Structure formats: structure tokens, C-alpha cells
Coordinates of C-alpha atoms and ligand atoms in Angstrom, one line a residue:
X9 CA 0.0 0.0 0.0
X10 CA 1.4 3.5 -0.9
X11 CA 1.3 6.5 1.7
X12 CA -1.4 8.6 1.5
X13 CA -0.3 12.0 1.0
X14 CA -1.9 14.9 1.5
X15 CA -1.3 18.0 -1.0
X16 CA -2.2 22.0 -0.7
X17 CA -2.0 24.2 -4.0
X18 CA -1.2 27.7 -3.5
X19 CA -2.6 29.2 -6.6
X20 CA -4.9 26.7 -7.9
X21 CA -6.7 27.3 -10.5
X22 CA -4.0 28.8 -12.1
X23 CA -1.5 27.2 -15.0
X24 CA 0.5 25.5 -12.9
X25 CA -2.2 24.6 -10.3
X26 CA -4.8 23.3 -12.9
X27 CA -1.6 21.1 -14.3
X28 CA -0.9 20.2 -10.4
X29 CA -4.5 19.4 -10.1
X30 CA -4.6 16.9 -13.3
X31 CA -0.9 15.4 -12.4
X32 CA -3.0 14.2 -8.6
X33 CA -5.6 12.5 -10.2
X34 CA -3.1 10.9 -13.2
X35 CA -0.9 9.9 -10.5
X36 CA -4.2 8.2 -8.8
X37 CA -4.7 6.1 -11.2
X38 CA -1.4 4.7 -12.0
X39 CA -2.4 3.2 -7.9
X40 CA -0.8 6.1 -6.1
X41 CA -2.7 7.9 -3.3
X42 CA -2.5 11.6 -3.2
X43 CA -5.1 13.8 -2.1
X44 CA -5.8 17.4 -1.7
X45 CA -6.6 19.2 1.1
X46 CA -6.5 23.1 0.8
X47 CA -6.9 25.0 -2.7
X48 CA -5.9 28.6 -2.9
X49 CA -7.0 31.1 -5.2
X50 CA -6.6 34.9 -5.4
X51 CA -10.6 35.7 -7.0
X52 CA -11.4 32.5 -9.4
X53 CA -14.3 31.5 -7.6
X54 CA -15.7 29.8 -10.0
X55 CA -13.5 27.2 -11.2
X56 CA -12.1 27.0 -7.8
X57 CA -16.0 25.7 -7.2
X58 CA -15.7 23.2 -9.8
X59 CA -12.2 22.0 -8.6
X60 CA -13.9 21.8 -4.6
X61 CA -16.6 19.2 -6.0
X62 CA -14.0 17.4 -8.5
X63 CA -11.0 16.9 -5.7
X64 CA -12.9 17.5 -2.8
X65 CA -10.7 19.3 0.0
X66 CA -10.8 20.0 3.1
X67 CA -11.1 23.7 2.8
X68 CA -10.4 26.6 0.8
X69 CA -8.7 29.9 0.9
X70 CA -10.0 32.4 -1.4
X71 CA -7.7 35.4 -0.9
X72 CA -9.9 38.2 -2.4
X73 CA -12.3 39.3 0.4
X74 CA -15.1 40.0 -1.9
X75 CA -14.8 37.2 -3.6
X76 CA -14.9 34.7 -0.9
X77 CA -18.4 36.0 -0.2
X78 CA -19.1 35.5 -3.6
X79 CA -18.0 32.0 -3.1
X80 CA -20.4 31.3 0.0
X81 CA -23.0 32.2 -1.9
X82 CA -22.3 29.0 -4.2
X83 CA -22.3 26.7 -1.2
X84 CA -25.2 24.6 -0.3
X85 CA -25.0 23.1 3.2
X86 CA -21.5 21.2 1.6
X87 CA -18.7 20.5 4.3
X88 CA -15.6 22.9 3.6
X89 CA -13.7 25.2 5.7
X90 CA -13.9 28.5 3.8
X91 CA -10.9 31.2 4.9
X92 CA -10.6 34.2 3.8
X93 CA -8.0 37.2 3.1
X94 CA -4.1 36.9 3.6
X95 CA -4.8 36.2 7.5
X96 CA -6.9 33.4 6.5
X97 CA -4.3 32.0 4.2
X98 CA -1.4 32.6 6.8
X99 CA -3.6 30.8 9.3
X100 CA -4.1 27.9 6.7
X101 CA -0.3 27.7 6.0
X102 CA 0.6 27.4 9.7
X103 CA -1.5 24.5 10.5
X104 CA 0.5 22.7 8.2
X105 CA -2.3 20.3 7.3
X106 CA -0.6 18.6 4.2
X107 CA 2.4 17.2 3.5
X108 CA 3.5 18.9 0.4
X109 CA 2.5 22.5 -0.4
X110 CA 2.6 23.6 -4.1
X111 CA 3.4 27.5 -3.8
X112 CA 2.2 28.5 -7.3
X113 CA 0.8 31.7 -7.1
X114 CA 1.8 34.2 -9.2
X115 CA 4.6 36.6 -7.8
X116 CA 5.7 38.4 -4.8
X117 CA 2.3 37.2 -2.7
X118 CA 3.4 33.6 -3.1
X119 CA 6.6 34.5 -0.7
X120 CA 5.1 34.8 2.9
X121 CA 2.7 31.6 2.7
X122 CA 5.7 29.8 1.4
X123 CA 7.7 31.3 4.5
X124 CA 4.8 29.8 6.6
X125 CA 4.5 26.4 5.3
X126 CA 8.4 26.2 5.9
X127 CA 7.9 27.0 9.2
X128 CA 5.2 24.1 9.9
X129 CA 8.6 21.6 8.8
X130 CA 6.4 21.3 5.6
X131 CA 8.4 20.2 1.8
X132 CA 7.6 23.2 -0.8
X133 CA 6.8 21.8 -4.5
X134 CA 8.1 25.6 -5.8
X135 CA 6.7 26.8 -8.7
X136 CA 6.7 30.9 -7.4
X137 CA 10.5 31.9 -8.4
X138 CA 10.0 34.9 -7.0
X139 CA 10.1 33.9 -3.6
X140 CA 13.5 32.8 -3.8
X141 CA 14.1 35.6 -5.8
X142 CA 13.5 38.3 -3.3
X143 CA 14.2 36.0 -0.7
X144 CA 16.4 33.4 -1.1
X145 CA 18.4 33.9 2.2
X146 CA 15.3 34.1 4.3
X147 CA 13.8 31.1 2.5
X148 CA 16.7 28.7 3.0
X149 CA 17.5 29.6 6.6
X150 CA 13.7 29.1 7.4
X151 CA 13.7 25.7 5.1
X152 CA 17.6 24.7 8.0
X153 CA 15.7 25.8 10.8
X154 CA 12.7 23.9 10.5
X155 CA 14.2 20.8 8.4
X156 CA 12.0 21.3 6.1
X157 CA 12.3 20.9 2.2
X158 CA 12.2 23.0 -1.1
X159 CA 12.2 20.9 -4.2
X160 CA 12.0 23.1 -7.2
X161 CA 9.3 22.4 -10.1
X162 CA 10.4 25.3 -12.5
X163 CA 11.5 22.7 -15.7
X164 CA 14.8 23.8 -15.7
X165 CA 15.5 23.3 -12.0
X166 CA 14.0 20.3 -12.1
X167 CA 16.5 19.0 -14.4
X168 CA 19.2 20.5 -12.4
X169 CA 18.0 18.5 -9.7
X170 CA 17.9 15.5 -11.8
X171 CA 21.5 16.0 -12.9
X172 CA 23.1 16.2 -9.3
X173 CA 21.0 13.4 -8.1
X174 CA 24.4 10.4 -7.1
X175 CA 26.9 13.7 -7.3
X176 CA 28.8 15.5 -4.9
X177 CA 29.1 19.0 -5.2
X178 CA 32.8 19.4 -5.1
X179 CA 32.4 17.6 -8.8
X180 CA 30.1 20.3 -10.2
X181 CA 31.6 22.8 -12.3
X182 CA 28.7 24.8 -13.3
X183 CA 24.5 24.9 -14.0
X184 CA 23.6 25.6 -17.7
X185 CA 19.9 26.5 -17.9
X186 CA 18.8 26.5 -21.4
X187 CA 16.2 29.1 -22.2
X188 CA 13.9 29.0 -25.2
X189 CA 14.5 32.2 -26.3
X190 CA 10.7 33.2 -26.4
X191 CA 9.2 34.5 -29.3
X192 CA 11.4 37.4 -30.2
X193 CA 14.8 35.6 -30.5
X194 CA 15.1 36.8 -34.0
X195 CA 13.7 40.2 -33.9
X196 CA 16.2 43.2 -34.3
X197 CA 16.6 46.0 -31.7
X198 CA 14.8 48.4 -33.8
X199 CA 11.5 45.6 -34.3
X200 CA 12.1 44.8 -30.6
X201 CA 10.5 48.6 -29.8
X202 CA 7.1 47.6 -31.8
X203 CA 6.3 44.1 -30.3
X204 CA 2.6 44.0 -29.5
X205 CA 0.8 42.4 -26.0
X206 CA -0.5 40.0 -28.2
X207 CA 3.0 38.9 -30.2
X208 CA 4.5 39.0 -26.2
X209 CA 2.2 36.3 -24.9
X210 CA 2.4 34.2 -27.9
X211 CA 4.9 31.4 -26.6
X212 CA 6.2 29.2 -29.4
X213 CA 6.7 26.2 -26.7
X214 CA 5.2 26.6 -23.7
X215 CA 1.6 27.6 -22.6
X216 CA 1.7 29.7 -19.5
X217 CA 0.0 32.6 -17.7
X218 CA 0.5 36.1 -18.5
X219 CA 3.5 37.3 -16.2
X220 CA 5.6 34.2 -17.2
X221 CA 5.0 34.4 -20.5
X222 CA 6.2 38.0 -21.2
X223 CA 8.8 37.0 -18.6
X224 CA 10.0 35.0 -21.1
X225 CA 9.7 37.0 -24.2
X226 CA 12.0 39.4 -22.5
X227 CA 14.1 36.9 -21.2
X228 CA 13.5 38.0 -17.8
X229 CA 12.2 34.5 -17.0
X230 CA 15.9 33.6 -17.0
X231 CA 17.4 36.1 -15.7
X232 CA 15.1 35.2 -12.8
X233 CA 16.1 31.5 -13.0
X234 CA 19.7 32.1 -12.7
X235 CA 18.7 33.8 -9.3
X236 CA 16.4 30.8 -8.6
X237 CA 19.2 28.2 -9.1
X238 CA 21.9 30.2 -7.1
X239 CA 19.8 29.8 -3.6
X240 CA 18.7 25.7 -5.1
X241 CA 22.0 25.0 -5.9
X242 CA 24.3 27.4 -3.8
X243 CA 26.9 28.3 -6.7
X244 CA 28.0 31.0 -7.3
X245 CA 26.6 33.5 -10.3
X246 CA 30.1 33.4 -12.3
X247 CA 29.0 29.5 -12.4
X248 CA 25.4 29.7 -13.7
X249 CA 25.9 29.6 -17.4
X250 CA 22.4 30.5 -19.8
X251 CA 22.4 28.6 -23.2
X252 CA 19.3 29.8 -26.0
X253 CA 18.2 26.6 -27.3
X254 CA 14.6 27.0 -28.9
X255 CA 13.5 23.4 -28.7
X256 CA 13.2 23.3 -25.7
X257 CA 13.5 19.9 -25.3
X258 CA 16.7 20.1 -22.8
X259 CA 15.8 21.7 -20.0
X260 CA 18.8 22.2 -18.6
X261 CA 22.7 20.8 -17.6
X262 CA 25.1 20.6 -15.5
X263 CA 29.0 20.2 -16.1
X264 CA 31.6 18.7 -13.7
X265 CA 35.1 18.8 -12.9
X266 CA 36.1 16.2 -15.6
X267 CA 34.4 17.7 -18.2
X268 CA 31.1 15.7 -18.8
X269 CA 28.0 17.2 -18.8
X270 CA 24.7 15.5 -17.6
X271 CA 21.7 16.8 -19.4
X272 CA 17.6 16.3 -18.6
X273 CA 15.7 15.9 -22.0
X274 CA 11.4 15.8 -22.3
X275 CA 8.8 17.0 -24.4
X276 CA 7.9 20.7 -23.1
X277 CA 5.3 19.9 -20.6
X278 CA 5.4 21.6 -16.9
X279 CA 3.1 17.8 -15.7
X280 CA 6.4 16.3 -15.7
X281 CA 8.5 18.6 -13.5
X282 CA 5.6 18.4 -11.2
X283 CA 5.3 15.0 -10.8
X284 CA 8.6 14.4 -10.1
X285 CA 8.8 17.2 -7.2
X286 CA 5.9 15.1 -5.9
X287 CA 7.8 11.8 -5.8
X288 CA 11.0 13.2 -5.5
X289 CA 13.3 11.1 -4.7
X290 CA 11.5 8.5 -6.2
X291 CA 10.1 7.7 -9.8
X292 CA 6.5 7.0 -10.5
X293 CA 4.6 5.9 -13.9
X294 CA 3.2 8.9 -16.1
X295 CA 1.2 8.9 -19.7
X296 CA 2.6 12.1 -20.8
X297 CA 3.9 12.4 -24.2
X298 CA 6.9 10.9 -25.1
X299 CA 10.1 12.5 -27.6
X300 CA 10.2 11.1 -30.6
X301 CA 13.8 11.4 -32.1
X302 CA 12.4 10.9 -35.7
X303 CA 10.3 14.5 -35.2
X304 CA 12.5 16.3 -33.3
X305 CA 15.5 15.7 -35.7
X306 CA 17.8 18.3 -34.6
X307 CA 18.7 20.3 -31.4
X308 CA 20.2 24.0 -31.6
X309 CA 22.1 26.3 -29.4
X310 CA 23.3 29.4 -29.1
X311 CA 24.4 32.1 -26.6
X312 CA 22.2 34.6 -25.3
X313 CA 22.5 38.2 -27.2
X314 CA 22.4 40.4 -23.9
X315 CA 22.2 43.2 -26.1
X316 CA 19.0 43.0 -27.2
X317 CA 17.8 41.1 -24.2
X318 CA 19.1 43.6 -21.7
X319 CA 17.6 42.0 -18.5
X320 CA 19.7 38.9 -18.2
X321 CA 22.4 41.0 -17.1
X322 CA 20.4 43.4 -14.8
X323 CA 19.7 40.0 -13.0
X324 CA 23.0 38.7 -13.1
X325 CA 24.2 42.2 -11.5
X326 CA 21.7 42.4 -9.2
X327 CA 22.6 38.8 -7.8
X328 CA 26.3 39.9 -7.8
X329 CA 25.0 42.7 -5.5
X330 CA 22.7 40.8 -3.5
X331 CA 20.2 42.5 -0.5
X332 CA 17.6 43.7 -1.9
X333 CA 19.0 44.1 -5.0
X334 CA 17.2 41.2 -6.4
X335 CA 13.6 42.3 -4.7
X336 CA 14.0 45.5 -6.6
X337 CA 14.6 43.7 -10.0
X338 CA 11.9 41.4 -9.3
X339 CA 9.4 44.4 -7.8
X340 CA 10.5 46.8 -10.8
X341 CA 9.8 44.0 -13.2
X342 CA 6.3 43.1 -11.8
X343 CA 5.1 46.7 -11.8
X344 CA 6.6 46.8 -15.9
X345 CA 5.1 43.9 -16.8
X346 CA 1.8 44.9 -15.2
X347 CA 1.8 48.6 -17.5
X348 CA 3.3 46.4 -20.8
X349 CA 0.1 44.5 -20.6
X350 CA -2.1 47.4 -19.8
X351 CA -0.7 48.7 -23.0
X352 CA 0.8 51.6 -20.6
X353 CA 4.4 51.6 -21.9
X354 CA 6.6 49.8 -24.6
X355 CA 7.9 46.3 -24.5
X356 CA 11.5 47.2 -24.4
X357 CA 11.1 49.9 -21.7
X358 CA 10.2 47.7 -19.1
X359 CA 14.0 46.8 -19.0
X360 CA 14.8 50.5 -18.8
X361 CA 12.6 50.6 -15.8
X362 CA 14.0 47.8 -13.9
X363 CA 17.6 49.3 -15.3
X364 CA 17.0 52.9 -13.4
X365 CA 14.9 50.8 -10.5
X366 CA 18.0 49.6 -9.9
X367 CA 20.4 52.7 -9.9
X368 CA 17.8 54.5 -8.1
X369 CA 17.0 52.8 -5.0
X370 CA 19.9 52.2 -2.8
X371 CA 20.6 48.6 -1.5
X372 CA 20.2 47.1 1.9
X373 CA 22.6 44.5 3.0
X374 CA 21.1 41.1 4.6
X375 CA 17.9 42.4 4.9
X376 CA 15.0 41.1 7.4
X377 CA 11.6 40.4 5.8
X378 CA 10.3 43.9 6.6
X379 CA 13.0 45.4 4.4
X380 CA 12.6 43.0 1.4
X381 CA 9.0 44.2 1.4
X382 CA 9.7 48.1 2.0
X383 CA 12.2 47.4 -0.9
X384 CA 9.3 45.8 -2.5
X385 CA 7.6 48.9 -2.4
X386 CA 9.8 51.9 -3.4
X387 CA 10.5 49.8 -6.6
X388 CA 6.9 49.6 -7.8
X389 CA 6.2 53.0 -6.4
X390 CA 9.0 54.2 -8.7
X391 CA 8.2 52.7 -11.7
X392 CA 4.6 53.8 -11.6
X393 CA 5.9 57.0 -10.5
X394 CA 8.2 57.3 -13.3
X395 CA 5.4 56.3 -16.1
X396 CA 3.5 59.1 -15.1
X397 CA 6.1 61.6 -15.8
X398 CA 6.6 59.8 -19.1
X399 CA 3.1 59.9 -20.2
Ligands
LIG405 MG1 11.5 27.6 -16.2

């Protein structure tokens, strides 16, 4: 008989929490037992109603006040704890009633649930980068203190984690994280000024929500993983290598001391990455797609242009800088990528935001929480600040 294990999914009904949702009951029937027992949403109500009937949890946490009351309103005499509000979702967190917490919301927000599920000795299936990015310190002191575990589900980390599985670290040279290249990877300087909201979030591999996906038509998404891997892995940034290779069907290396390189290959599907930080260590059965060598045919790479994709080295420089250098650059970003898709400002000025986010708001050294969220702050405040002169 298997262990029963108990799952809670921070962000639930959205890319990665839907694909969380279907890997559970996929998992089920290949004779495992998982089973969920607190979905979080920010205001989706409504699927998160059709997901409460489906997977039947224990409770809910619907973070948007008015939207919670909406969500009573759909309830007839069922059995579910309802909470509301980040105090209800704190409260949730720190009861620790699961085993495994999937932290997929989107963003900053996903950082101080995370913090409290850590607390409660709880293993984090991490999908929200940000949190380490802001926070990576804070998040793997918390993770010592409390022996409790973050396994990474990002694609790329995964593999990472797949590669150093039977290694020591003294024989790791360095992490190469492949990255698609989005949908610009072609597209001159000049074109990069012109790209459309609806070119942005037209991935050629990889459906996703909305702040991932231009994430990763700026190569931000990256930049942001190199930070992600530096607190997984704990090498140092001048050993995190990024390689463009638009298959994506590597999704990602690593190379040791005697010159061989371990790679993870799959078809481009995020259901794999999160099965395996479910069952990490271990292996289970899946029915996701297979590669097929005969269609694939050939694998390219190619370096980076950092020229044209500006905010791979704003991220690598704020890492090198550390603090809250890397809460600005993810804060700056957030707010950018909030106006780009509000049609508010240009594709290619949300790295000159995050750029003069950067140079303007001085750094704090080993920060406490409080200062990674005033930090938080002035770097959103500016950029919206600074759009308003613009316009
Ligand atoms: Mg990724």
C-alpha cells in the first residue's frame, strides 16, 4: 500500500495549479494515493468551485475578500472550511495540514505563505520563483531551521536537480539553464520597440499565464532563473551559465570537474517537472507524451544576445550585488510587466525601468523580511511614478 499523501495548492486554479490538479488525479490512477486538502486562489471562484466538487478538499482559501463572499453564496449546506483574506491564508499555511504544499501563485504574494509552510517543517513543491528571488536567504534559513524541504518544479531546476542526483558537489563545475528564447529571439533591436501584448504572450513552446509568459519574451524568466538556481543549488553566479536553445526539449545541464556534462531531456510539458517534485526522490509511472527522435531531428544552441535582451544582465548584476537588490529587479519588473500589458508603456522599456529601479534605489545588506517588502515597495512605487512623468 502507498502513503497517502496529502497535497495543498497555493494558486490553484492557475497554469500551474490546474496542471498540479490533473498530475494528482493521473498519479491516482497509475495506484498512487494523493489527495488534496487546501486550494488557494486569489478571485477564481468559480473554477475554484468546480475544482472543490472534483477533488474535494478540506477547505479553501480564497484570498480576495469580496470574492470569498461570492464563493459562500455557491455553497449549499456542503462540508468545507472557507478562509478568507491573507490572515486566512497565513492561518491555513501554519496549521500545516498537508504534506506537500505547491506554492504556485503568481509573484511576490506567493513569498510569505511559502515562509509559513516552511515554518510548519512542511516540503515546498516551488513553482513561485519569486520567492527565492526576493528572498532566497530568508527562504533557506527558514527551510535549516525547520528541516524542512524546497524541491524546485520550474522545468529547468528540475533537471538540475535530476543532474546532481548520485553527485557531490565538489564535482560540479557549473548549471547551464537552457532558455527558449521566447518568441522574439530573432527580432532586431529596432522591431524589438514595436512588439505588440499580443505577439508578447504568444509562446512558441510553452503555454503559461500572463507574467511568465512575457517573462520569457524578455528573457527575464531567465534572468530570474539564474537567481532561482543560485539559492537551489548554492553556486555562485560566475557558475550559472544561460544557453538559448529554442526546442526546448533540454531543459537544462550541469557540467563537472572532468568535463562531462549531464543533461535532462522531455517533451515541453510543466506535468512532468511536477510529478517528479511530488515523488521526489522517487520515480512513479506517467502517460505524458513521449520524444520522438524521428520528429524532433535536430537540437540547436546558441548564446544569449544580452544586447538585445538587456535583462539577463540586470539580473545577473543584481545577484552579484545581492540584499535587496534582487527584490528590486523582481518588484521593478512586476510593476513593468503589469503597465506592458495594460498597454501603458513599450515592450522594451520595461528593462529601462527595472535598469533605473536599480540605480535608483539604494541597496540594503542582509535584509530582514520587513526590508525585502519596504524594498518591495519603493520599486513599484517608482516605476509607476516614473510612467506618469513619461506619459
Ligand atoms: Mg522555467
Amino acid at each position: 500500500m502507498r502513503t497517502r499523501r496529502g497535497i495543498a495548492i497555493l494558486g490553484s486554479t492557475g497554469s500551474i495549479g490546474k496542471s498540479s490538479l490533473d498530475v494528482i488525479s493521473s498519479m491516482n490512477e497509475h495506484g498512487e494515493d494523493y489527495y488534496v486538502t487546501y486550494l488557494v486562489t486569489n478571485k477564481n471562484v468559480d473554477l475554484l468551485y468546480q475544482q472543490v466538487k472534483k477533488y474535494n478538499p478540506i477547505g479553501v482559501v480564497i484570498i480576495n475578500e469580496e470574492r470569498a463572499k461570492q464563493f459562500q453564496s455557491y455553497l449549499n449546506g456542503e462540508k468545507l472550511n472557507v478562509y478568507s483574506g491573507e490572515a486566512g491564508l497565513a492561518e491555513v499555511m501554519s496549521r500545516g495540514e498537508f504534506d506537500v504544499l505547491i506554492s504556485s501563485l503568481v509573484g511576490f504574494a506567493g513569498l510569505r505563505p511559502t515562509l509559513e509552510a516552511l515554518r510548519a517543517g512542511k516540503t515546498v513543491a516551488l513553482a513561485n520563483k519569486e520567492t527565492l528571488v526576493v528572498a532566497g536567504e530568508i527562504v533557506n534559513e527558514t527551510a535549516r531551521e525547520y528541516r524542512a524541504n524546497v524541491v524546485p518544479v520550474d522545468s529547468e531546476h528540475s533537471a538540475i536537480l535530476q543532474c546532481f542526483t548520485g553527485e557531490d558537489k565538489e564535482s560540479i563545475a557549473k548549471l547551464i539553464l537552457t532558455a527558449s528564447g521566447g518568441p522574439f529571439l530573432n527580432r532586431s533591436k529596432e522591431d524589438l520597440e514595436k512588439v505588440t501584448v499580443e505577439e508578447a504572450l504568444n509562446h512558441p513552446n510553452w503555454r503559461m499565464g500572463n507574467k511568465i509568459t512575457i517573462d520569457s519574451a524578455t528573457l527575464m524568466n531567465k534572468g530570474l532563473e539564474v537567481i532561482e538556481a543560485h539559492y537551489l543549488f548554492d553556486l555562485p553566479p560566475e557558475r550559472i551559465e544561460i544557453v538559448v536553445h529554442p526546442q526546448s526539449i533540454i531543459h537544462s545541464m550541469v557540467e563537472f570537474v572532468d568535463g562531462s556534462i549531464k543533461a535532462q531531456l522531455g517533451m515541453p510539458d510543466m506535468k512532468i517537472p511536477i510529478q517528479y517534485a511530488l515523488t521526489y526522490p522517487e520515480r512513479i509511472r506517467s502517460k505524458y507524451q513521449r520524444i520522438d527522435f524521428g520528429k524532433v531531428s535536430q537540437l540547436t544552441f546558441m548564446r544569449p544576445d544580452v544586447e538585445r535582451f538587456p535583462l539577463i544582465s540586470l539580473a545577473y548584476e543584481a545577484l552579484s550585488q545581492g540584499g535587496t537588490a534582487t527584490a528590486v529587479l523582481n518588484a521593478a519588473n512586476e510593476a513593468s510587466v503589469d503597465l506592458f500589458l495594460r498597454r501603458k508603456i513599450r515592450f522594451t522599456q520595461i528593462a529601462d525601468f527595472v535598469r533605473q529601479a536599480l540605480e535608483s534605489i539604494p541597496t540594503k545588506r542582509l535584509p530582514d523580511i520587513d526590508e525585502i517588502f519596504e524594498a518591495d515597495r519603493q520599486a513599484r512605487q517608482f516605476v509607476y511614478a516614473e510612467t506618469e512623468h513619461s506619459n
